[in-house]
Short mmCIF file of C-alpha atoms in Angstrom, two decimals:
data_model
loop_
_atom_site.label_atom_id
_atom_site.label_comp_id
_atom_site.label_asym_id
_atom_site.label_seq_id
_atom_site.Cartn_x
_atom_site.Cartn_y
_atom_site.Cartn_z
CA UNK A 1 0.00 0.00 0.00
CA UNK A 2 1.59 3.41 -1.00
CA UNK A 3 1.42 5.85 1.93
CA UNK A 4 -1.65 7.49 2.88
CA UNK A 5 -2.40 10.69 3.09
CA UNK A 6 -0.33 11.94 5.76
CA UNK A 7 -0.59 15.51 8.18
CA UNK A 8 2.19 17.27 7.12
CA UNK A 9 0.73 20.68 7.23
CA UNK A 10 2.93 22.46 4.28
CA UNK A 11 3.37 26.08 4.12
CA UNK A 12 -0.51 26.79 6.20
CA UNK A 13 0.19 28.33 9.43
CA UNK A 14 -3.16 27.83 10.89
CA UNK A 15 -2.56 23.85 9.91
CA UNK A 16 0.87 23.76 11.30
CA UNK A 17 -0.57 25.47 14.66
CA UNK A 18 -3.62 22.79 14.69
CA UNK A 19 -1.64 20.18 14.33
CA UNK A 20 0.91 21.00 16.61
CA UNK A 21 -2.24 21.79 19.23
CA UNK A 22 -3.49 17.97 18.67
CA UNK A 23 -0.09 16.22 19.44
CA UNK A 24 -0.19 18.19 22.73
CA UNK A 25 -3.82 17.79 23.61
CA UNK A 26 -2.58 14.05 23.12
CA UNK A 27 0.36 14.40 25.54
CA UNK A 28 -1.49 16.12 28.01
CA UNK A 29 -4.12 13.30 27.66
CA UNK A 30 -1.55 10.56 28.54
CA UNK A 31 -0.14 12.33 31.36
CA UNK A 32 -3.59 12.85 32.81
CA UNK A 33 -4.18 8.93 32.17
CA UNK A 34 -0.63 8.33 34.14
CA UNK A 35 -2.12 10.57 36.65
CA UNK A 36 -5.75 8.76 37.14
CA UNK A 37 -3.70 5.42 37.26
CA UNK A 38 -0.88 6.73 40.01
CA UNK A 39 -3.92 8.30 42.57
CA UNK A 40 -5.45 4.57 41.27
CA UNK A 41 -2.41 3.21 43.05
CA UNK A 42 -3.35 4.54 46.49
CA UNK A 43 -6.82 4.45 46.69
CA UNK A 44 -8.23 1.82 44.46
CA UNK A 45 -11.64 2.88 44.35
CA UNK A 46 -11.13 6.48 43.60
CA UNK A 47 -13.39 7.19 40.31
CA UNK A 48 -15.85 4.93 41.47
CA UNK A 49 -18.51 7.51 40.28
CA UNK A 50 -17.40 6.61 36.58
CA UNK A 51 -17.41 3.40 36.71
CA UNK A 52 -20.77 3.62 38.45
CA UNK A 53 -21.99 5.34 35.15
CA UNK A 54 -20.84 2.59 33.22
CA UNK A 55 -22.35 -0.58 35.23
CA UNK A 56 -25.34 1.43 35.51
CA UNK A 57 -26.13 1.82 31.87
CA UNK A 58 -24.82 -1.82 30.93
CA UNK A 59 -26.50 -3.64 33.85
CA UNK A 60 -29.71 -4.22 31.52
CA UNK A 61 -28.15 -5.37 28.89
CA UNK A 62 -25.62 -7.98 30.84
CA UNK A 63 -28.41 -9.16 33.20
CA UNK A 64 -30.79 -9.83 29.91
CA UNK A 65 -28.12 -11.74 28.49
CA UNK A 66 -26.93 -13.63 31.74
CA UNK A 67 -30.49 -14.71 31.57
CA UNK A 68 -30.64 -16.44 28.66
CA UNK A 69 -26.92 -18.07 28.78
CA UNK A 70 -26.82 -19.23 32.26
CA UNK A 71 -26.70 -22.59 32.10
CA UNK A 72 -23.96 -23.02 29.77
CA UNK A 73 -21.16 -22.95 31.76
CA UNK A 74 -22.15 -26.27 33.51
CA UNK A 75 -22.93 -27.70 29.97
CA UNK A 76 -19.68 -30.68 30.41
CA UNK A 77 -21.09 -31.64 34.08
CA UNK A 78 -24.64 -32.43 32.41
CA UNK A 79 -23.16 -33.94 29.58
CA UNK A 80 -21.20 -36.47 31.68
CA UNK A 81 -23.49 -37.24 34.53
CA UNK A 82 -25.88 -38.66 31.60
CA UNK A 83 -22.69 -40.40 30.22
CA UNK A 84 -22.34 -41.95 33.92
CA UNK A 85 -26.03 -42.14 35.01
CA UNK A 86 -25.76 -46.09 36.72
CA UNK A 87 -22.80 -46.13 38.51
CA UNK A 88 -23.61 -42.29 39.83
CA UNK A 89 -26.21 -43.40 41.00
CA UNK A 90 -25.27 -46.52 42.61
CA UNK A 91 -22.32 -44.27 44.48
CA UNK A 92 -25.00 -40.99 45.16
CA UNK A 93 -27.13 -43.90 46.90
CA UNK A 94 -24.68 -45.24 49.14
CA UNK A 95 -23.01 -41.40 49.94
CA UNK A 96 -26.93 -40.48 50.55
CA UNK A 97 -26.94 -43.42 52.98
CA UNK A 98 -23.78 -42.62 54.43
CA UNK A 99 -24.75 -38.77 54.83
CA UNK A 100 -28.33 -39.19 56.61
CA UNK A 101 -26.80 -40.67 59.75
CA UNK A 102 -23.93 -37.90 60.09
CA UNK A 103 -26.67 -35.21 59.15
CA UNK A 104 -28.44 -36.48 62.32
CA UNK A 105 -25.35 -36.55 64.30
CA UNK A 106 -24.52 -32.62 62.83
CA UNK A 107 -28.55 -31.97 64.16
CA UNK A 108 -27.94 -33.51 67.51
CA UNK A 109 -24.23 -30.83 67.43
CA UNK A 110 -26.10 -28.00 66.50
CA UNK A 111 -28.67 -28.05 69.40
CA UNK A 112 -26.02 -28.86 71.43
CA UNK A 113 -23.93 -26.02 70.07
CA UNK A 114 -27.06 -23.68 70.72
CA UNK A 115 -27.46 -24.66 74.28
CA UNK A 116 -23.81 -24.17 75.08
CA UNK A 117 -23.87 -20.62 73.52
CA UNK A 118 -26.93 -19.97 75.39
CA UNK A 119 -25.34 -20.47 78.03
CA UNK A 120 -22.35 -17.70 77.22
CA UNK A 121 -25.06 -15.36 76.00
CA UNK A 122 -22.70 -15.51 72.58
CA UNK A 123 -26.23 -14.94 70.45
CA UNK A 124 -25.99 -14.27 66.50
CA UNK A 125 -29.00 -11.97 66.92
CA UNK A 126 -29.19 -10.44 63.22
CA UNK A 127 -29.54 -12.41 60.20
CA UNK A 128 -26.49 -12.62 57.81
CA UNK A 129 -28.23 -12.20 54.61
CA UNK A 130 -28.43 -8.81 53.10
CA UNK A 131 -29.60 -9.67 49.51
CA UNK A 132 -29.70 -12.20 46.69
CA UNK A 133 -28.77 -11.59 43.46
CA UNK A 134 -26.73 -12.93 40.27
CA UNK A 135 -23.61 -12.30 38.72
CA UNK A 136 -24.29 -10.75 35.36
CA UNK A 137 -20.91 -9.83 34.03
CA UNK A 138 -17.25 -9.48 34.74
CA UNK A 139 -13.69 -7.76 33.73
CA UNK A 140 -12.67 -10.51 31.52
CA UNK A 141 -10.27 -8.44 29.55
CA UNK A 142 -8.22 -6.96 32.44
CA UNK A 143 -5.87 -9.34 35.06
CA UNK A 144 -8.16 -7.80 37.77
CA UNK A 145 -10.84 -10.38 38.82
CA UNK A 146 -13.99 -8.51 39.53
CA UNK A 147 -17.12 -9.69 38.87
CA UNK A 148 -20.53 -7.74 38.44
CA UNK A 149 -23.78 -7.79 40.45
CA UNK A 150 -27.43 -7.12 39.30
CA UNK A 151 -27.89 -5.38 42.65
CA UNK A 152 -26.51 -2.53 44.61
CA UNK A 153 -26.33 -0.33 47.14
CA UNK A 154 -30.31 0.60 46.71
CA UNK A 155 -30.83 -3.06 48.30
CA UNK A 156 -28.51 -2.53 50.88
CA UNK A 157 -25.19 -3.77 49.56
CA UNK A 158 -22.18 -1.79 50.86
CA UNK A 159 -18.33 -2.18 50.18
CA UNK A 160 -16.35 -4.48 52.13
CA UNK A 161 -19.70 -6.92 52.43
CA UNK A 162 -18.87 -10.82 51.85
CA UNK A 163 -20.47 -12.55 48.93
CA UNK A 164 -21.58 -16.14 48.97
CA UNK A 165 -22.64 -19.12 46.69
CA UNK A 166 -24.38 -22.32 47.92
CA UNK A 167 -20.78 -24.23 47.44
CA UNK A 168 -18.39 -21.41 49.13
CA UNK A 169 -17.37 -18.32 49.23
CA UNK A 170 -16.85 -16.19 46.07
CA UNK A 171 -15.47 -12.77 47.27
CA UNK A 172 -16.05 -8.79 48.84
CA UNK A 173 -18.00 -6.30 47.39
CA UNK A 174 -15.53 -3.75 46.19
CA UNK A 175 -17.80 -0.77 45.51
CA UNK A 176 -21.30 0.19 44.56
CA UNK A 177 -23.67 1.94 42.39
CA UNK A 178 -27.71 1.90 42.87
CA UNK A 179 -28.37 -0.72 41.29
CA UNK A 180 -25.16 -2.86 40.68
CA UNK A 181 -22.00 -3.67 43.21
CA UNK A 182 -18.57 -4.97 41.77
CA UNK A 183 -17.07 -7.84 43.90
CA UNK A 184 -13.63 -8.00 44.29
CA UNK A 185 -13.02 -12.37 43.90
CA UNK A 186 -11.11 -14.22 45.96
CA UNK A 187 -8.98 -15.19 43.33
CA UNK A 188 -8.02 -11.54 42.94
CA UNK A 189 -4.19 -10.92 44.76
CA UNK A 190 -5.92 -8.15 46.53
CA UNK A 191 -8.52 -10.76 48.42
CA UNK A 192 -6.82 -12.14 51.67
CA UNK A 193 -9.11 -14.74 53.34
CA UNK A 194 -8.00 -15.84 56.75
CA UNK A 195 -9.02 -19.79 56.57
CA UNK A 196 -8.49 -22.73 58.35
CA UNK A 197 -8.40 -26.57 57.71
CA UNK A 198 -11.45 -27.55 58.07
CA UNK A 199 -11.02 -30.72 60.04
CA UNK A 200 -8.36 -29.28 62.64
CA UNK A 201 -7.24 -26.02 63.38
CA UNK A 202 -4.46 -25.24 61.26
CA UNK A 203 -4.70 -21.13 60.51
CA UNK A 204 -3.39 -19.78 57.20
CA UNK A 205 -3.56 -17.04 54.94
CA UNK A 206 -5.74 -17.59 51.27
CA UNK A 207 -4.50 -14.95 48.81
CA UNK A 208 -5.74 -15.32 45.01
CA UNK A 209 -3.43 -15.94 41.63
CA UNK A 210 -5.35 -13.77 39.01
CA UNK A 211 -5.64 -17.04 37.39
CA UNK A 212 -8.71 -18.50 39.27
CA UNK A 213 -6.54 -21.03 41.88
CA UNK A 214 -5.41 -19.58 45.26
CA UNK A 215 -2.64 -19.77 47.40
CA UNK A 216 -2.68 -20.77 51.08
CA UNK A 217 0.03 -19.90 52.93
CA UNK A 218 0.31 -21.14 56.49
CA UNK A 219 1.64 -18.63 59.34
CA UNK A 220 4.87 -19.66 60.12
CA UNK A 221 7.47 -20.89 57.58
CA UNK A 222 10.13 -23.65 57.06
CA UNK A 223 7.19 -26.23 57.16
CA UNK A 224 3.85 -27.05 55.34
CA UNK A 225 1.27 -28.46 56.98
CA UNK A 226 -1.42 -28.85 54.14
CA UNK A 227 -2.03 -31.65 51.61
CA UNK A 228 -3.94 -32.40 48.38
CA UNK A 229 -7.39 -33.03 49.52
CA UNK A 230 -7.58 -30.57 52.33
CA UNK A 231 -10.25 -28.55 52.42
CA UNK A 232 -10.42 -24.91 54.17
CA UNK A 233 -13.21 -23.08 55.66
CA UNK A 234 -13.08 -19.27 56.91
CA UNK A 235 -11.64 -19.03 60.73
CA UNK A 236 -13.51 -15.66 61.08
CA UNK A 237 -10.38 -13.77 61.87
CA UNK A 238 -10.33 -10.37 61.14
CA UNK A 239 -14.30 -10.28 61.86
CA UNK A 240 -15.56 -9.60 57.76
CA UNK A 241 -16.37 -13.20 56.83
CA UNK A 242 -18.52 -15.33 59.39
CA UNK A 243 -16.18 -18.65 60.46
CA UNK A 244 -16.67 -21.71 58.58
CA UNK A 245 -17.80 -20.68 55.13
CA UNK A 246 -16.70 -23.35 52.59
CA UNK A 247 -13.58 -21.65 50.74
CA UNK A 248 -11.05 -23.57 48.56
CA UNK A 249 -9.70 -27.46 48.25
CA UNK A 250 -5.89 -27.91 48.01
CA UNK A 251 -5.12 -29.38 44.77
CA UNK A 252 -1.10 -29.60 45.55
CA UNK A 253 1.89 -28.10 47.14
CA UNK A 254 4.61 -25.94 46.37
CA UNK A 255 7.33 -25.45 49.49
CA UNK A 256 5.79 -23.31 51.69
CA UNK A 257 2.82 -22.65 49.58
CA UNK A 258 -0.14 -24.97 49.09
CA UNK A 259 -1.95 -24.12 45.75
CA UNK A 260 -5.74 -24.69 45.82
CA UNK A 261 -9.10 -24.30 43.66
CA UNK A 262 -11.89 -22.61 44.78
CA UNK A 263 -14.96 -24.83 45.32
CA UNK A 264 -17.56 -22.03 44.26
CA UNK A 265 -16.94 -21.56 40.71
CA UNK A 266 -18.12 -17.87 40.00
CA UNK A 267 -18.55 -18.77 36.21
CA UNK A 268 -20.49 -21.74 37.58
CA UNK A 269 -22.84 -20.13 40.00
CA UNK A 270 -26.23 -19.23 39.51
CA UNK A 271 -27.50 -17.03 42.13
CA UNK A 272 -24.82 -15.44 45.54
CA UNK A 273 -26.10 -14.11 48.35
CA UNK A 274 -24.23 -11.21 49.97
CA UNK A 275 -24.09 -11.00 53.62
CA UNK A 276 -23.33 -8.41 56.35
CA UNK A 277 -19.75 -8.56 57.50
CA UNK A 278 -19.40 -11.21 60.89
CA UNK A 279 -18.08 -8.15 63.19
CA UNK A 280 -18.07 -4.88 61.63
CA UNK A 281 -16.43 -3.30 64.41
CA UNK A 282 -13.01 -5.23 63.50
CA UNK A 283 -13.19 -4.56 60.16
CA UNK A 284 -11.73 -1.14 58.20
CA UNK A 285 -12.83 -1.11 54.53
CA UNK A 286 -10.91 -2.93 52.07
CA UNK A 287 -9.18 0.18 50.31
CA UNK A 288 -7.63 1.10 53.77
CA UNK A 289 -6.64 -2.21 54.58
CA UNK A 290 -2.91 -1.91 54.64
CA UNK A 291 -1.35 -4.24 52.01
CA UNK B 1 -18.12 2.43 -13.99
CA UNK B 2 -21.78 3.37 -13.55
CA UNK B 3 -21.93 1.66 -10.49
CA UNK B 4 -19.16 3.82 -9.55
CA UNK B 5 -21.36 6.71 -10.18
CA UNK B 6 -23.98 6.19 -8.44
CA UNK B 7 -22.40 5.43 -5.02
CA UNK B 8 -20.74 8.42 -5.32
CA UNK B 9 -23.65 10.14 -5.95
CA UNK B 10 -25.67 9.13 -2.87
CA UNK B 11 -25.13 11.04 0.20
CA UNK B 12 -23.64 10.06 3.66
CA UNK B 13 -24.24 11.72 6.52
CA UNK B 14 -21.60 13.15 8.42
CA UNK B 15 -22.67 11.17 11.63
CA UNK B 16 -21.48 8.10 9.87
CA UNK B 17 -18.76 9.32 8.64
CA UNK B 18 -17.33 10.20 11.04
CA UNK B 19 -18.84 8.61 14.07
CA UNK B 20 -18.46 4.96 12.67
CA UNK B 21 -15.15 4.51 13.62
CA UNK B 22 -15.64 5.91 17.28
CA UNK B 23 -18.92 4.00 17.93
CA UNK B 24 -17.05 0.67 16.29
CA UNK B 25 -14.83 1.00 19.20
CA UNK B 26 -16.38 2.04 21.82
CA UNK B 27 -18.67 -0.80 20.88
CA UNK B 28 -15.47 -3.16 21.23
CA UNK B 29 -14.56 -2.31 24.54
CA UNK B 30 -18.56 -2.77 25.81
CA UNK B 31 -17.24 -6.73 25.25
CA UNK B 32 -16.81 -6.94 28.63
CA UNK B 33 -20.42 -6.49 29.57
CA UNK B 34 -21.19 -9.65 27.84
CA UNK B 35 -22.46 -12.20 31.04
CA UNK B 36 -19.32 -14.37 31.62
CA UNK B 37 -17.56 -14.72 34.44
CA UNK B 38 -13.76 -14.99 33.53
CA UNK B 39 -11.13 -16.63 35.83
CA UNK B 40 -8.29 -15.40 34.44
CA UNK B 41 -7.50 -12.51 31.49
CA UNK B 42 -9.35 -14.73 28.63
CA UNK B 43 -11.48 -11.74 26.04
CA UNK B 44 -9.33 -10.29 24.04
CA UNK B 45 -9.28 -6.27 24.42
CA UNK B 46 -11.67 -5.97 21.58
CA UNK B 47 -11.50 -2.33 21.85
CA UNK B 48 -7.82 -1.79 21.15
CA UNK B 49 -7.92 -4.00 17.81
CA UNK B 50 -10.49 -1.72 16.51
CA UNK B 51 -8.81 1.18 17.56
CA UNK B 52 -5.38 -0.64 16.01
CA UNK B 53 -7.44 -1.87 12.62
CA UNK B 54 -9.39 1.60 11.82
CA UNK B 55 -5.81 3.40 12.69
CA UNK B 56 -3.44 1.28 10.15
CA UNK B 57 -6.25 1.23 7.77
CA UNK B 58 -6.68 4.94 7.75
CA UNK B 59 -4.72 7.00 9.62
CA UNK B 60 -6.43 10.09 8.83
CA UNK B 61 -9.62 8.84 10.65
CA UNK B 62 -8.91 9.68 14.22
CA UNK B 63 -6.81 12.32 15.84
CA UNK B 64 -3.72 11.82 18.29
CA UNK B 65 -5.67 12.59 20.81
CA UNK B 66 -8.98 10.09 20.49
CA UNK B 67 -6.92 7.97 22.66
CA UNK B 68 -8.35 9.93 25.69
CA UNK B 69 -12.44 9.84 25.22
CA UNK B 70 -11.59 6.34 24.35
CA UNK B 71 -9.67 5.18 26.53
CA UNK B 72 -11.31 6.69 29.43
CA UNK B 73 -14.25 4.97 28.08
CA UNK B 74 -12.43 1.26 27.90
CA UNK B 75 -11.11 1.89 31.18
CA UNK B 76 -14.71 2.60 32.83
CA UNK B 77 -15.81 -0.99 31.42
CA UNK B 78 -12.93 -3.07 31.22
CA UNK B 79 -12.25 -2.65 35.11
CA UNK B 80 -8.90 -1.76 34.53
CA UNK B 81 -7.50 1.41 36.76
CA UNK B 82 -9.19 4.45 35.27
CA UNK B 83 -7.07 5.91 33.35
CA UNK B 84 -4.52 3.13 32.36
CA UNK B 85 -6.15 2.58 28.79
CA UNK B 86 -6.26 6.36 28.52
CA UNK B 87 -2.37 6.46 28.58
CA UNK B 88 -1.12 3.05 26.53
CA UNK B 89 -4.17 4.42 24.09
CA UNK B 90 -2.88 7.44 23.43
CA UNK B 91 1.20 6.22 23.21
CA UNK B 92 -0.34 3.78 20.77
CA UNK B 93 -1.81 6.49 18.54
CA UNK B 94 1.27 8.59 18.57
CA UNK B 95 3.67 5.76 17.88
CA UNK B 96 1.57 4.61 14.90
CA UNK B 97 1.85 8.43 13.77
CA UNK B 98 5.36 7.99 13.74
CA UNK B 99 4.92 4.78 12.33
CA UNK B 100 3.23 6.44 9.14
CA UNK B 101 5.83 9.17 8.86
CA UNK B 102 8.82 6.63 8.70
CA UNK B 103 7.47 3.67 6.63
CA UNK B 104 7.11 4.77 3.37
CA UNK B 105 5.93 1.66 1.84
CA UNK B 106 3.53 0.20 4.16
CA UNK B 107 1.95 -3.24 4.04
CA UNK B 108 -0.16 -6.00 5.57
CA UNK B 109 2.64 -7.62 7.32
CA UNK B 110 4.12 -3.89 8.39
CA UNK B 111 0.55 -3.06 9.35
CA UNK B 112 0.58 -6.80 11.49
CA UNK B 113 3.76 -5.63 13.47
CA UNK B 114 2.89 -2.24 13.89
CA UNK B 115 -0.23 -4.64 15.76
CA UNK B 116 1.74 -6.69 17.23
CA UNK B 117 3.83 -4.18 18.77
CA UNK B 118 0.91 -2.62 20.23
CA UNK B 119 -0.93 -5.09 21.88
CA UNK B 120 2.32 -6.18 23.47
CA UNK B 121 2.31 -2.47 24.73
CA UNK B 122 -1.14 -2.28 25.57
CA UNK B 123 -1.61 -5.99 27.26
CA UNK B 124 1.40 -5.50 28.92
CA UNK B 125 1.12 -1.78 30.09
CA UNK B 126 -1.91 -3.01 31.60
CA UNK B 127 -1.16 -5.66 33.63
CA UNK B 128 1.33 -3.53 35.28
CA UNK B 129 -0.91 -0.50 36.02
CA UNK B 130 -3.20 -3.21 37.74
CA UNK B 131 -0.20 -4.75 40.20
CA UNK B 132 0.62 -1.16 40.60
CA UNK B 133 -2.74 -0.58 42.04
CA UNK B 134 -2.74 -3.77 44.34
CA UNK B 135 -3.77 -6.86 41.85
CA UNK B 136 -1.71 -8.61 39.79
CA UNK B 137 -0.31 -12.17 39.18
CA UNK B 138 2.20 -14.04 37.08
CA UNK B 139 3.17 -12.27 33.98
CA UNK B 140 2.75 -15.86 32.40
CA UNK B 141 -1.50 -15.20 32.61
CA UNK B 142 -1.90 -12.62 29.38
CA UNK B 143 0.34 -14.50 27.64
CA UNK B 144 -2.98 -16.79 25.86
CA UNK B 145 -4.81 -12.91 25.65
CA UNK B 146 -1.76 -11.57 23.72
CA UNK B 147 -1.82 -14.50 21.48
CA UNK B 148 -5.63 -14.58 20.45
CA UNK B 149 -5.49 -10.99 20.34
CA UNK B 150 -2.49 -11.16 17.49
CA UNK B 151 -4.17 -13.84 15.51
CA UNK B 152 -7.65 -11.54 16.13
CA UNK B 153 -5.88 -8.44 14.39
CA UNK B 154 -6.36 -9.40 10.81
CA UNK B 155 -10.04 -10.55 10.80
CA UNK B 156 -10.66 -7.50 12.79
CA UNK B 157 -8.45 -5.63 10.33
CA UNK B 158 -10.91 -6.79 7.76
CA UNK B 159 -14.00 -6.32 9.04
CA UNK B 160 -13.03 -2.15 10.20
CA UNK B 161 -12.61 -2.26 5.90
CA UNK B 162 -15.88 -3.44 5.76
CA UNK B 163 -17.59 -0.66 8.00
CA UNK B 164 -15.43 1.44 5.94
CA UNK B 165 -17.45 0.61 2.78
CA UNK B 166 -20.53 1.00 4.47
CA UNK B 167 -19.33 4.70 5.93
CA UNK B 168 -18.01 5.86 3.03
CA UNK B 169 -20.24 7.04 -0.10
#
């Protein structure tokens, strides 16, 4: 291709002055962007007003959509528990059987648990639950992992509140607009989770990787507690998520770190539930946490 | 030649000629509204190749400076840092104008580096704005976005000639 028309002004003075106005209008433009990005740096929801605009006027559109694909990210399980139906089943009946009598024994705990913190006057009187609601969209172009929800801070929803799915946790609201609230995931390296094995009481830290598996890193060093298989629950450290939400399963280790897989898939998950945060007088909002 | 005529003849108006290019893109970077939930860095920036295949096609189109609108709007729904596409943007658009000054000869595989280049800059650019602003990860995660984005460019390349047709009388 020859060369296009280019912008060399020639002999015009009012075309050499216009042009010369547009490369610094452009200049000016990128050191404003450096700008936005460097106050970005210390307060990470600065501009939330903008982005409010934005979520605001694409909310219809991504929640009509999210209503007519949802579904298809669990297309593969369908497909293969038809592929397995008989032996499935055979194995769902005898884990049924297994689970009724440990369900009973898990009754016969929690009344027993109630009693006991009757008796410390430790009573949970407020419900968790602040609203239900889907995920309708996300920032699937950027390495941050935030995800998008069709309701905001006219039902309620304020930053710093955990969000839930049915199979674990999924993240913190990171900030709001009326009618849509972005939540930061845990598998963003901004989310710290303070878990704990679930089946002793082995504390540890649960950062995420940016690429949807976390890392768990146990307090003190030199040694690694955690294996493949191990699954951790919140401890409720740090008072913003309740103790004992389902979190991640350790998939393997490496050193010090374990590497794990969250069991609520976000992409998976048809409807979260965001809750009040366990003791909001330990908690700061996320932007101040210190990192 | 009488067809010629006749599409010459019909009028335009200037709202598609000129705002074609502008809504193609901004159009681009509303991709991310689309309901999935992503893991990891997985849809390409669809606003930057339009931006990169209306530029190399004709770099008359846009000014230096379209960067900023644009970029400011990318940034406000790709949930990068506000601001971040605003920048790499508007270096992109200067370095192509550069670009056009010192290739004389220009081609499709000039025109696929220039690309290239770019999306490097832009994919890359990004990711560090967002672990200078607390998130992050390996570098190793845009590497599959970099690559679909590349082998995007010339289909997207083709179809900003196709608007072009439909802009242009």
């Amino acid at each position: 291709m020859a060369r296009p028309p280019d912008r060399r002004p020639g002999h015009s003075r009012r075309r050499q002055y216009s042009l010369f106005a547009s490369y610094v209008i452009a200049m000016a433009g990128a050191l404003v962007g450096l700008l936005l990005v460097i106050v970005a740096a210390f307060d990470p929801t600065a501009f939330s007003a903008l982005r409010a605009i934005g979520s605001e006027t694409t909310r219809a559109f991504s929640a009509g959509l999210s209503g007519l694909v949802s579904g298809i990210g669990s297309i593969d399980d369908e497909v293969v528990a038809y592929w397995r139906a008989g032996s499935q089943n055979a194995a769902l009946r005898r884990e049924v059987e297994a689970n009724r009598t440990r369900l009973i024994e898990a009754d016969a705990i929690e009344q027993e648990n109630k009693q006991l913190k009757g008796l410390l006057q430790l009573a949970d009187s407020q419900p968790y639950q602040v609203a239900n609601t889907r995920l309708i969209s996300s920032s699937a172009s950027s390495t941050r992992r935030l995800a998008r929800l069709n309701a905001g801070s006219g039902r309620g929803i304020r930053a710093g509140m955990p969000v839930l799915a049915a199979q674990g946790l999924i993240g913190q609201v990171f900030f709001t607009s009326p009618n849509t609230a972005d939540v930061l995931l845990i598998t963003d390296p901004q989310n710290v989770v303070p878990v704990r094995r679930a089946r002793d009481n082995i504390a540890a830290f649960c950062t995420g990787r940016a690429d949807g598996t976390l890392e768990i890193r146990a307090p003190n060093t030199g040694s690694n507690p955690f294996h493949p298989g191990d699954i951790m629950v919140t401890s409720g450290t740090g008072g913003l998520y309740r103790p004992n939400i389902p979190v991640a399963i350790i998939v393997r280790t490496e050193g010090d770190l374990s590497i794990a897989v969250p069991l609520a898939n976000p992409s998976r998950v048809e409807v979260v539930r965001v809750e009040r945060p366990f003791q909001p007088a330990l908690i700061a909002p996320p932007q101040s946490a210190p990192e | 030649m009488a067809r010629e005529e006749i599409r010459i003849a019909r009028d335009r108006s200037p709202l598609r000629m000129i705002g074609t290019p502008y809504a193609s893109i901004a159009i681009g970077s509303l991709t991310t509204a689309l309901p999935m939930i992503a893991q990891a860095p997985l849809l390409p920036p669809f606003g930057l190749l339009m931006l990169l295949g209306w530029r190399l096609l004709r770099p008359e189109l846009l000014p230096v400076w379209a960067g900023i609108p644009l970029g400011l709007f990318d940034d406000i729904m790709s949930g990068q840092p506000i601001g971040s596409a605003m920048f790499l943007w508007t270096m992109v658009l200067l370095v192509t104008e550069l670009a056009h000054l010192r290739l004389v000869w220009r081609d499709y595989w000039e025109d696929w580096v220039v690309a290239i280049l770019s999306i490097l800059f832009c994919i890359g650019g990004g990711m560090l704005f967002v672990r200078l602003t607390g998130g992050g990860g390996s570098p190793l995660l845009i590497l599959p976005q970099i690559t679909v984005s590349i082998l995007l460019y010339p289909p997207i390349a083709r179809f900003c000639a196709m608007l072009d047709r439909w802009r242009l009388p």
